[in-house]
Structure formats: structure tokens, C-alpha cells
CSV table of C-alpha atoms in Angstrom, one decimal:
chain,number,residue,atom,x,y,z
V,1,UNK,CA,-69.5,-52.4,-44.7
V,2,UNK,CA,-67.6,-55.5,-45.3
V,3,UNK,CA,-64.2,-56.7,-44.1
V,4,UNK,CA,-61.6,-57.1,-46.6
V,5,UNK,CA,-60.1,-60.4,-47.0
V,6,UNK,CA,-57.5,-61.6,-44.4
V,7,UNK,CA,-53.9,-61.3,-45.3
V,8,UNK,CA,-52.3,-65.0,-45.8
V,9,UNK,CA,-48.1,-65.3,-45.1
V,10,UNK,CA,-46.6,-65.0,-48.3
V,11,UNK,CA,-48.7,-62.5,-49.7
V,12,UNK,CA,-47.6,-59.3,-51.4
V,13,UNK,CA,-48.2,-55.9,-49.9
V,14,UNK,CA,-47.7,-52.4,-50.4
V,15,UNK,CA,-45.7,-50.3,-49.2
V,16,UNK,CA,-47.0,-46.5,-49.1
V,17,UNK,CA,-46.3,-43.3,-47.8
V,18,UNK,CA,-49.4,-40.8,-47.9
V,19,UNK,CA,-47.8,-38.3,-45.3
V,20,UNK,CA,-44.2,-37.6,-44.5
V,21,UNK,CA,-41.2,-39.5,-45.1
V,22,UNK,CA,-39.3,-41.8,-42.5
V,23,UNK,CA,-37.1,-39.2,-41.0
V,24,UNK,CA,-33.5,-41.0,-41.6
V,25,UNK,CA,-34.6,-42.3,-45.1
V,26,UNK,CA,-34.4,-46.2,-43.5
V,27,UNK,CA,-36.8,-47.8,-45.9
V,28,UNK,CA,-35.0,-51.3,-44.3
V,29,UNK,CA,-36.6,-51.3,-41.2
V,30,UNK,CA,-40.2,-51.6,-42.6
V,31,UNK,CA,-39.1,-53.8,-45.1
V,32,UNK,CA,-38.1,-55.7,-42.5
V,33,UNK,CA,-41.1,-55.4,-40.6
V,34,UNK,CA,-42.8,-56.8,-43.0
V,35,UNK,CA,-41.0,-59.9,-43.7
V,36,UNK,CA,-41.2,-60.4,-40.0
V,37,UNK,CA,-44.8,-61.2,-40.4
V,38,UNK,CA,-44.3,-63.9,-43.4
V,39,UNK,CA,-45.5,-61.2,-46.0
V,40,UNK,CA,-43.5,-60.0,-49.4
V,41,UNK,CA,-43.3,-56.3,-49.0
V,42,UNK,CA,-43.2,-54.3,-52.7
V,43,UNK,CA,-41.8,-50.8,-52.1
V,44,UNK,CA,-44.0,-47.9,-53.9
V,45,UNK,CA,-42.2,-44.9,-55.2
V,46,UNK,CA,-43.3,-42.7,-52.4
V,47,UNK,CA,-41.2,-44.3,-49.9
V,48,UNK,CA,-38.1,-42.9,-51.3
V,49,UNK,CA,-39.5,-39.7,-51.9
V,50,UNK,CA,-39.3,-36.5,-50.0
V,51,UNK,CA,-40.4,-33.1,-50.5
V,52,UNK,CA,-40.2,-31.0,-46.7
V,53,UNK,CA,-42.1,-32.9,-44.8
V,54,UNK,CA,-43.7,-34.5,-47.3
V,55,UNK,CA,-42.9,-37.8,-48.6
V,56,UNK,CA,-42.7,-36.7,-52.2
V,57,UNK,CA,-45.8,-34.2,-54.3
V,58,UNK,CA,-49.4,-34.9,-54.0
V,59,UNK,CA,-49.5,-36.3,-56.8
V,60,UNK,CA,-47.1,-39.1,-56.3
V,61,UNK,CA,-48.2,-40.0,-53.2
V,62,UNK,CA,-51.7,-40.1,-54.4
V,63,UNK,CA,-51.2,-42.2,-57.2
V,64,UNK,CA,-49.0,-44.9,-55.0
V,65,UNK,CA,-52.1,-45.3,-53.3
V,66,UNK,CA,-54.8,-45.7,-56.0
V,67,UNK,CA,-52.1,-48.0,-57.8
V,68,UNK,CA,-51.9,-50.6,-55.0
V,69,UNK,CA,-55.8,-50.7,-54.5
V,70,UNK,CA,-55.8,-51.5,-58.5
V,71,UNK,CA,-53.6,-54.1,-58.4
V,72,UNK,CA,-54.6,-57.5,-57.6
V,73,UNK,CA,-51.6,-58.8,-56.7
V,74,UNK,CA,-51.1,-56.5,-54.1
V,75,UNK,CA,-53.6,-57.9,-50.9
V,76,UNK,CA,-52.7,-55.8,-48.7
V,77,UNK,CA,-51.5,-51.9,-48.4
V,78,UNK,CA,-49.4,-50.6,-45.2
V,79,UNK,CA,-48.6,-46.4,-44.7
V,80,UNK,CA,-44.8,-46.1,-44.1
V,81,UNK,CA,-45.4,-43.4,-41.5
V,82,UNK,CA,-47.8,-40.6,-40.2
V,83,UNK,CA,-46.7,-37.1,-40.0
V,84,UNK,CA,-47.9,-34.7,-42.7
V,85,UNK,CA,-49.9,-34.4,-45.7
V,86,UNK,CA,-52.7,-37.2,-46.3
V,87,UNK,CA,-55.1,-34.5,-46.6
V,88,UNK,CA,-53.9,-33.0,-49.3
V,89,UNK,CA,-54.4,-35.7,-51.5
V,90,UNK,CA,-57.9,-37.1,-50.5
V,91,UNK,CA,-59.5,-35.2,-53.9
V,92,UNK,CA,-57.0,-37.2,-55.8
V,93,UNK,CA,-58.3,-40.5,-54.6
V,94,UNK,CA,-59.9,-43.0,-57.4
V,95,UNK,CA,-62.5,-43.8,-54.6
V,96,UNK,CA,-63.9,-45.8,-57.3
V,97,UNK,CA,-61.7,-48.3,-58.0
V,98,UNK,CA,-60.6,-48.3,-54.1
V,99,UNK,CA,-64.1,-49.1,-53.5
V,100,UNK,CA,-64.4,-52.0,-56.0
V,101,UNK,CA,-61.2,-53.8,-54.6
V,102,UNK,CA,-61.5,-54.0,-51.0
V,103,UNK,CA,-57.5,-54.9,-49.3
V,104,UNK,CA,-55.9,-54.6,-46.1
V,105,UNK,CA,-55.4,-50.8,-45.1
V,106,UNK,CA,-53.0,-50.3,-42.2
V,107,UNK,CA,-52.2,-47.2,-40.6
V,108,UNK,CA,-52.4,-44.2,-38.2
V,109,UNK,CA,-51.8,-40.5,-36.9
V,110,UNK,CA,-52.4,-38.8,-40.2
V,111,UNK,CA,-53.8,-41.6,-41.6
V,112,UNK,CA,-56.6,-41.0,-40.1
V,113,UNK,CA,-58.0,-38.5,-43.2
V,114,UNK,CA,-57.6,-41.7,-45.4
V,115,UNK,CA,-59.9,-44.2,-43.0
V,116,UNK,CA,-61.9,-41.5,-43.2
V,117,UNK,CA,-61.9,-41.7,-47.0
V,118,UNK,CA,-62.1,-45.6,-47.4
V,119,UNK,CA,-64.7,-46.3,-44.4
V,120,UNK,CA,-67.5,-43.9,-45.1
V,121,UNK,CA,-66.7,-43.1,-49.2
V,122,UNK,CA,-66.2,-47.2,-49.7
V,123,UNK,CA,-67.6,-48.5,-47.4
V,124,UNK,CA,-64.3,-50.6,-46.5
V,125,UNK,CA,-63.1,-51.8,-43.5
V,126,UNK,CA,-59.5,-50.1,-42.6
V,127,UNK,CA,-56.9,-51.1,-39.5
V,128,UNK,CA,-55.9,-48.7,-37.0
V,129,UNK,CA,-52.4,-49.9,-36.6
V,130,UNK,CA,-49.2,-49.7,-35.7
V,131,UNK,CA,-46.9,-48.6,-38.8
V,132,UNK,CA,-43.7,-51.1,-40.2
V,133,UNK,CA,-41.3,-48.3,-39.6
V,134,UNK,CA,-41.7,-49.4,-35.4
V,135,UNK,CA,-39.6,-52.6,-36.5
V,136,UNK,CA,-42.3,-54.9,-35.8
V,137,UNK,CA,-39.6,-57.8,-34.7
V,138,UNK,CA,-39.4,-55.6,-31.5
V,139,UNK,CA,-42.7,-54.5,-30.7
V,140,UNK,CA,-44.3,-56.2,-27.8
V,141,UNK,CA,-46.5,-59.2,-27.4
V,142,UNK,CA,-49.8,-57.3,-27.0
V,143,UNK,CA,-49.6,-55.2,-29.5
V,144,UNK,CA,-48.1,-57.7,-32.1
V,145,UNK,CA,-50.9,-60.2,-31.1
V,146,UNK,CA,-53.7,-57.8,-31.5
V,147,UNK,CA,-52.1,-56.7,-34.9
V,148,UNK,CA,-52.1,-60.4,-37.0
V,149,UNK,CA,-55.1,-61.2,-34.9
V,150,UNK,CA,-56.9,-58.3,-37.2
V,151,UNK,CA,-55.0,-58.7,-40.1
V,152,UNK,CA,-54.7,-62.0,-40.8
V,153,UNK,CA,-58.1,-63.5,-39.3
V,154,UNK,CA,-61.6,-63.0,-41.4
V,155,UNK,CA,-63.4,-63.1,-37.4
V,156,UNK,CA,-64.0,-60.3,-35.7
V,157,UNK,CA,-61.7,-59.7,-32.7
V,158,UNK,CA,-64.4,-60.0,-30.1
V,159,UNK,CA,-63.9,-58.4,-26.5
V,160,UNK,CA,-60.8,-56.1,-27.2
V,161,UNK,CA,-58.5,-55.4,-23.4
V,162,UNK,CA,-56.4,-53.6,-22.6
V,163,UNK,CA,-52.4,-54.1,-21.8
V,164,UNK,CA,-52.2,-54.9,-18.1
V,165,UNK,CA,-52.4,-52.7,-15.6
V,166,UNK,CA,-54.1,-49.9,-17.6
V,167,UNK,CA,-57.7,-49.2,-16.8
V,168,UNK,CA,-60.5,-48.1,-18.5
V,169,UNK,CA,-62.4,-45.2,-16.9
V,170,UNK,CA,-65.9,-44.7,-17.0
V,171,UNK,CA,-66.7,-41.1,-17.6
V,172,UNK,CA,-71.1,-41.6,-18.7
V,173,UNK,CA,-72.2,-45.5,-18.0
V,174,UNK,CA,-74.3,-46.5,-20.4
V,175,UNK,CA,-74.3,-49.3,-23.3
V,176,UNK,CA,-74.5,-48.7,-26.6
V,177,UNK,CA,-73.9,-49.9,-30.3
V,178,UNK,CA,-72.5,-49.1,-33.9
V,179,UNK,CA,-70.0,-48.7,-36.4
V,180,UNK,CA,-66.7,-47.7,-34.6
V,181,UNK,CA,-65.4,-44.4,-36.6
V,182,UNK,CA,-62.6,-41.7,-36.1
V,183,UNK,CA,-58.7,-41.5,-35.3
V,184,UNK,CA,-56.6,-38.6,-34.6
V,185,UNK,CA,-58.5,-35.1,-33.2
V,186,UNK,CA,-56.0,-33.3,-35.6
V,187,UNK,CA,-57.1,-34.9,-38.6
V,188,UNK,CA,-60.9,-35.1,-37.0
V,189,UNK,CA,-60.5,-31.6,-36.7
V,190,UNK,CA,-58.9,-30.5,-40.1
V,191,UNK,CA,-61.3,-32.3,-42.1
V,192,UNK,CA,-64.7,-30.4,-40.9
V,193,UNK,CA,-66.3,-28.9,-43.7
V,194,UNK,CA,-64.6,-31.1,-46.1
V,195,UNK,CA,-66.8,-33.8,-47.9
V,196,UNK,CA,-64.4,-36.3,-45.6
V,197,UNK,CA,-65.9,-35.3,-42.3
V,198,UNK,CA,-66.1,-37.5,-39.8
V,199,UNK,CA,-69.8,-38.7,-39.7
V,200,UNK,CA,-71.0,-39.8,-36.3
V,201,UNK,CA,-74.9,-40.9,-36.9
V,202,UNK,CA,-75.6,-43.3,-34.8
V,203,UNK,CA,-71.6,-44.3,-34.6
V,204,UNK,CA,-69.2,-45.0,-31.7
V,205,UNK,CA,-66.3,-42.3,-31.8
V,206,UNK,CA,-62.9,-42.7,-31.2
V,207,UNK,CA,-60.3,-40.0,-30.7
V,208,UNK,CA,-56.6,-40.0,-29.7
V,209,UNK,CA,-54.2,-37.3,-30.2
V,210,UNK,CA,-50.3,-36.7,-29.5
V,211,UNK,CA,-48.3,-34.1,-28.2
V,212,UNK,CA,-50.9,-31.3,-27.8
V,213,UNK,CA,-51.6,-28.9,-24.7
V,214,UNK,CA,-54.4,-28.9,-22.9
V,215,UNK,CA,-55.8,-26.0,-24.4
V,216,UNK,CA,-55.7,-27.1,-28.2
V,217,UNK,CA,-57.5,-30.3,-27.1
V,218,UNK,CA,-60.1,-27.8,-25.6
V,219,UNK,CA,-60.5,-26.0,-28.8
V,220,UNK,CA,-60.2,-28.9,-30.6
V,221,UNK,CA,-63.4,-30.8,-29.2
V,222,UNK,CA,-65.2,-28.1,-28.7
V,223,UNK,CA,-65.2,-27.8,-32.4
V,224,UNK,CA,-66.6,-31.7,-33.0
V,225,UNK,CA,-68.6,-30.6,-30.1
V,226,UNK,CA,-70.6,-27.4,-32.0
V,227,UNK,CA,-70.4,-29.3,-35.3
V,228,UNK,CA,-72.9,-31.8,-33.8
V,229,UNK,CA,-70.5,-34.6,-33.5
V,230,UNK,CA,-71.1,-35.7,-30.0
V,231,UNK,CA,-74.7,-35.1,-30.3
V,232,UNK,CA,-75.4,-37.6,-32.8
V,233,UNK,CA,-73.0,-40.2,-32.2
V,234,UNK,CA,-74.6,-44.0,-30.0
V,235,UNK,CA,-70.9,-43.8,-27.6
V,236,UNK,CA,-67.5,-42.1,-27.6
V,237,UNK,CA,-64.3,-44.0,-26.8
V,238,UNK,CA,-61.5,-41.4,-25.6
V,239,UNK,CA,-58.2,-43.6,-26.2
V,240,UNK,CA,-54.5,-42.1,-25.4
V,241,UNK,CA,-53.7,-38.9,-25.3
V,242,UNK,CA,-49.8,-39.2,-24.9
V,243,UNK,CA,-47.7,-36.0,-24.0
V,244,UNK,CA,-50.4,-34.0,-23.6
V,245,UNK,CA,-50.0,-32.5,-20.2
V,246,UNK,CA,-49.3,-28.8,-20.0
V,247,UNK,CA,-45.8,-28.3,-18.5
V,248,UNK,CA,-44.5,-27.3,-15.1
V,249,UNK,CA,-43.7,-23.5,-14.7
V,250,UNK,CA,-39.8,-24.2,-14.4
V,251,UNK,CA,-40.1,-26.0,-17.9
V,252,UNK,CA,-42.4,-23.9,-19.9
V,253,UNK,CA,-41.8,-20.9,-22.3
V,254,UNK,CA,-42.3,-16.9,-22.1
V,255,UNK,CA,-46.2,-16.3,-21.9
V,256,UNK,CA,-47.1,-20.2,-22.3
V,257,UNK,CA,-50.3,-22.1,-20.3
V,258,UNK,CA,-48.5,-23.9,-17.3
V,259,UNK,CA,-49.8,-27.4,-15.7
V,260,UNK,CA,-50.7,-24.8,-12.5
V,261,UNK,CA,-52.8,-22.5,-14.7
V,262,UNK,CA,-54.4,-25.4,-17.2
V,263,UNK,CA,-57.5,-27.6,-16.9
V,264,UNK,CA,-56.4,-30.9,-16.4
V,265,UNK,CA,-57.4,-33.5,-19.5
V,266,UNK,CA,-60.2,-35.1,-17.3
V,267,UNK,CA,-61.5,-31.4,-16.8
V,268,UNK,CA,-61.6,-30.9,-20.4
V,269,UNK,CA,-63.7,-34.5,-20.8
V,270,UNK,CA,-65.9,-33.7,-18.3
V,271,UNK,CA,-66.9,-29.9,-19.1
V,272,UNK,CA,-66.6,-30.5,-22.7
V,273,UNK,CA,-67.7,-33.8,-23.6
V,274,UNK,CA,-69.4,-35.7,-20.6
V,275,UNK,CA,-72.7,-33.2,-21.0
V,276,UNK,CA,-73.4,-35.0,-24.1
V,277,UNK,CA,-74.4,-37.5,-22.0
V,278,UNK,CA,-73.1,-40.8,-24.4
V,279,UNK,CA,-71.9,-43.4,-23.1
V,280,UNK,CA,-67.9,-42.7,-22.9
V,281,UNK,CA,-64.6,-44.2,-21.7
V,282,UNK,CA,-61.3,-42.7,-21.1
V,283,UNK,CA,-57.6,-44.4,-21.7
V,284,UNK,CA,-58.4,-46.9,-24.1
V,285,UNK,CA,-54.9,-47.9,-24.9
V,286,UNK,CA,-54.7,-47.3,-28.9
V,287,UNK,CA,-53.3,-44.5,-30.7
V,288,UNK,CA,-49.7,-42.9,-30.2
V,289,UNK,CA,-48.2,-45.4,-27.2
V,290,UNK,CA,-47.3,-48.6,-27.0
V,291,UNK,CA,-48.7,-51.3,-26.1
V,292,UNK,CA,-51.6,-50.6,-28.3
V,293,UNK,CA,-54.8,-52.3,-29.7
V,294,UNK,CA,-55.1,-52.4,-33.1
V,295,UNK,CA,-58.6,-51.2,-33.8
V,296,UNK,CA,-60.8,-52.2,-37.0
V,297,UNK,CA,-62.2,-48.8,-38.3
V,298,UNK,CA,-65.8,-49.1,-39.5
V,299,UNK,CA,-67.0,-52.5,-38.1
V,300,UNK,CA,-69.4,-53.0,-35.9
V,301,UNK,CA,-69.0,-52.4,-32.2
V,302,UNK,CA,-70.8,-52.8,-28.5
V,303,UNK,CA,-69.4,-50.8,-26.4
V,304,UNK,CA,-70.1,-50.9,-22.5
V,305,UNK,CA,-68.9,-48.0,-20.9
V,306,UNK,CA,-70.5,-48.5,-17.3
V,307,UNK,CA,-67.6,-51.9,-17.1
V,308,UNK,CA,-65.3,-50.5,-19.6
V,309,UNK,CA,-65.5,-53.4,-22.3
V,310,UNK,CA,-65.7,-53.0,-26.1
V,311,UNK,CA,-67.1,-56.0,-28.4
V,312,UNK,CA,-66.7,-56.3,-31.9
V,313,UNK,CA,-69.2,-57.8,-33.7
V,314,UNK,CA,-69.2,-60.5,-36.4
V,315,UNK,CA,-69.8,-58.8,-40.2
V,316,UNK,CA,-69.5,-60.4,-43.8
V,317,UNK,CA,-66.1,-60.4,-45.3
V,318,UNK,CA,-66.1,-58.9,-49.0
């Protein structure tokens, strides 16, 4: 694994969108974005393309992406959006050529099937990160700090915090160390099976998910947890899991789970995932809220869960 080189202001960039299309069409915005951060942003078909909640057929989206790994003038490649559909086009990846030019990979939600891809097929180093179509002008300091601290920087980012006021809970002390791997439970989830499974050897894994009941996260890890992912991983990192509560009886629908019948998320950590007995935190602060940390996917990682501190470790840059 090797990092790929920094992003310098003035370079060009890629705009891409693997999954779904930005929901009022507003390609400005992340244009914008861009520019914001002293880059030259080059628009790829696929953000003006839309097909349901896709942004445009498999095969344009797909090739958007190999293009912009093949060419050099493009040094780095940011996803539009999350959403819908990165999946699909995984088997239409030249993870060849993506593998033999190493660039800036910025993205999340859904994106989380390409890191996937790109970390453990190509052994690249990928960014976790917030998506231009958030109008980076207005995002807050910690998040916009810990973004160009990532991407434009060839050093590790060292002891990562979080955002004031936000604690990390332990939920099994312990220390451990390894390549930090994972994303969204969806995507963690939908790719079992698949060559692009998550692979948790001796690896720190990170899940965050959005908008899902209590119950579905249930499922959902129960399936890493009989698939042997939380057996053979060194630590797991639990980081937000916004909107996920179950909802009051006054507010839910005919025959749904209510918050008074569910098991609370820390119920489901500790019955589902704590018996693994890894070292584990809960609320890291990255994935669907803001402020968040911007997280390099694939590098190396120490990870004390008895004080709640993560450390990334210094690697070779490609």
C-alpha cells in the first residue's frame, strides 16, 4: 500500500459520478467546491447524466472512472455524490490501469464499493471524504482542515480527534494495529460474496451507516459477524450512525419497530459485536454528519480503544 501523491493548488481533477446524480442537476456547486480549494475541476460526462437514480448507465459511469485514472493530467478524481449504483459497475473497472497510476480518490456512502475496489485490488490508498456537492466554501473548519490536511500533504495525519465536545466511547479496551478498511454497512453488506468483500485479516474496521432502523443494523452486522469479519479483524472503529434511532410510537407507521419495542444501537454493539472481543470504539465522528474526519482508507493505523485515540502511521508515497 502506498499513498498517492499529494494534490498541489492548481492541479486538475476529475469530476465523477459512480452512483446517483445531484438531485437538482447543480453541477455549479461542486465546481465551485473545487475551485474553492485552488484546484481546476474538469467535469466528466457522468455528471450530467441521469438515468433513475442513477447518474447515467453503467457503462458511462464506469468508463468516467477508468478514464480519469488513465489520464495523467488528471491528479486527482473526486465522486460528485453517493446514493446509488457504484456496485454495479465494479466488474467494469480496468483495475489494471487504476492500479498502475495511483491519484487522489475522494468519496463516501456508496463509494464505499469503489475503496473497496482500489484499496485491496490496487493496493491504493483512497480518502473517505466529504463530496464537492456540500459546497465546500461552507463547510466547517474541522472538517475542511482535516480534508486538505489528507489531500494535499504526503504525511500521514497522525493522532486523528474528534470535533469538540463529541466523545469517543470505549466499548472492548484494548490496543491494536493495521490497515484501516471499510465504509458504509450497506455497501459492507452488499458486497459479501462478491470478489470485493471487505477483507478484515488482521485489519482495523470501520463502519458507519445512515438512516437505518435499529433492526437492519442488527441484521446487517450480524451478517459481517457470521461471515467471519469481526473474528479476524486486529480492532473495529464504529463511527456515526446518523438517523438511526427507531421512532417514537406517535411518529411511526402501521406494524413498524417503535423506539419503546427496539434494542437501542449500544444494545445492538454490545450483543452483537462486543463478544468478539476486539478492541472497539463507538462515535467516531466520520461518515454521514458533519463535522467529520476525513479518513485515509488502507493506511496504516494504531488504534487505542481503552483512551479512545486513533494514530496513523507514516507509509511510502507512490
Amino acid at each position: 500500500m502506498k499513498r498517492p501523491l499529494p494534490l498541489s493548488v492548481g492541479d486538475q481533477v476529475a469530476l465523477v459520478a459512480p452512483s446517483s446524480p445531484l438531485p437538482d442537476g447543480n453541477i455549479e456547486r461542486a465546481i465551485d467546491s473545487i475551485r474553492f480549494l485552488g484546484l481546476e475541476p474538469v467535469v466528466f460526462p457522468s455528471c450530467m447524466m441521469s438515468h433513475g437514480y442513477l447518474a447515467g448507465k453503467d457503462a458511462d459511469r464506469a468508463r468516467d472512472i477508468n478514464e480519469a485514472f488513465a489520464d495523467e493530467r488528471m491528479k486527482g478524481i473526486f465522486c460528485l455524490r453517493g446514493g446509488f449504483g457504484a456496485t454495479r459497475i465494479l466488474n467494469m473497472l480496468d483495475l489494471e490501469t487504476i492500479q498502475k497510476n495511483p491519484k487522489v480518490f475522494a468519496g463516501y456512502s456508496d463509494i464505499t464499493a469503489l475503496h473497496l475496489a482500489f484499496t485491496q485490488k490496487c493496493g491504493l490508498i483512497t480518502f473517505h471524504a466529504p463530496m464537492p456537492n456540500t459546497r465546500y466554501r461552507e463547510m466547517d473548519a474541522f472538517t475542511l482542515k482535516s480534508l486538505k490536511d489528507n489531500l494535499f500533504s504526503d504525511q500521514a495525519p497522525g493522532e486523528v480527534l474528534n470535533p469538540p465536545d463529541e466523545i469517543i466511547e470505549t466499548i472492548v479496551p484494548g490496543i491494536c494495529e493495521g490497515a484501516i478498511i471499510g465504509g458504509n454497512l450497506s455497501l459492507l453488506l452488499g458486497t459479501l460474496g462478491s470478489p470485493y468483500e471487505v477483507d478484515t485479516k488482521d485489519k482495523i474496521l470501520f463502519i458507519e451507516e445512515v438512516s437505518e432502523m435499529p433492526y437492519r443494523l442488527d441484521r446487517a452486522l450480524t451478517a459481517l459477524a457470521l461471515a467471519g469479519k469481526f473474528e479476524n479483524c486486529a480492532g473495529i472503529i464504529l463511527g456515526t450512525f446518523a438517523e438511526c434511532e427507531a421512532p417514537a410510537s406517535e411518529a411511526s407507521s402501521p406494524n413498524s419497530v417503535t423506539s419503546e419495542e427496539s434494542l437501542t444501537l449500544r444494545q445492538i454493539f454490545d450483543e452483537v459485536v462486543k463478544p468478539f472481543n476486539k478492541p472497539t470504539i463507538l462515535n467516531f465522528r466520520a461518515g454521514h454528519v458533519y463535522p467529520q474526519a476525513t479518513i485515509p482508507m488502507g493506511a496504516p493505523l494504531k488504534l487505542d480503544a481503552t483512551n479512545g485515540r486513533l494514530v496513523f502511521l507514516d507509509m511510502p508515497t507512490a
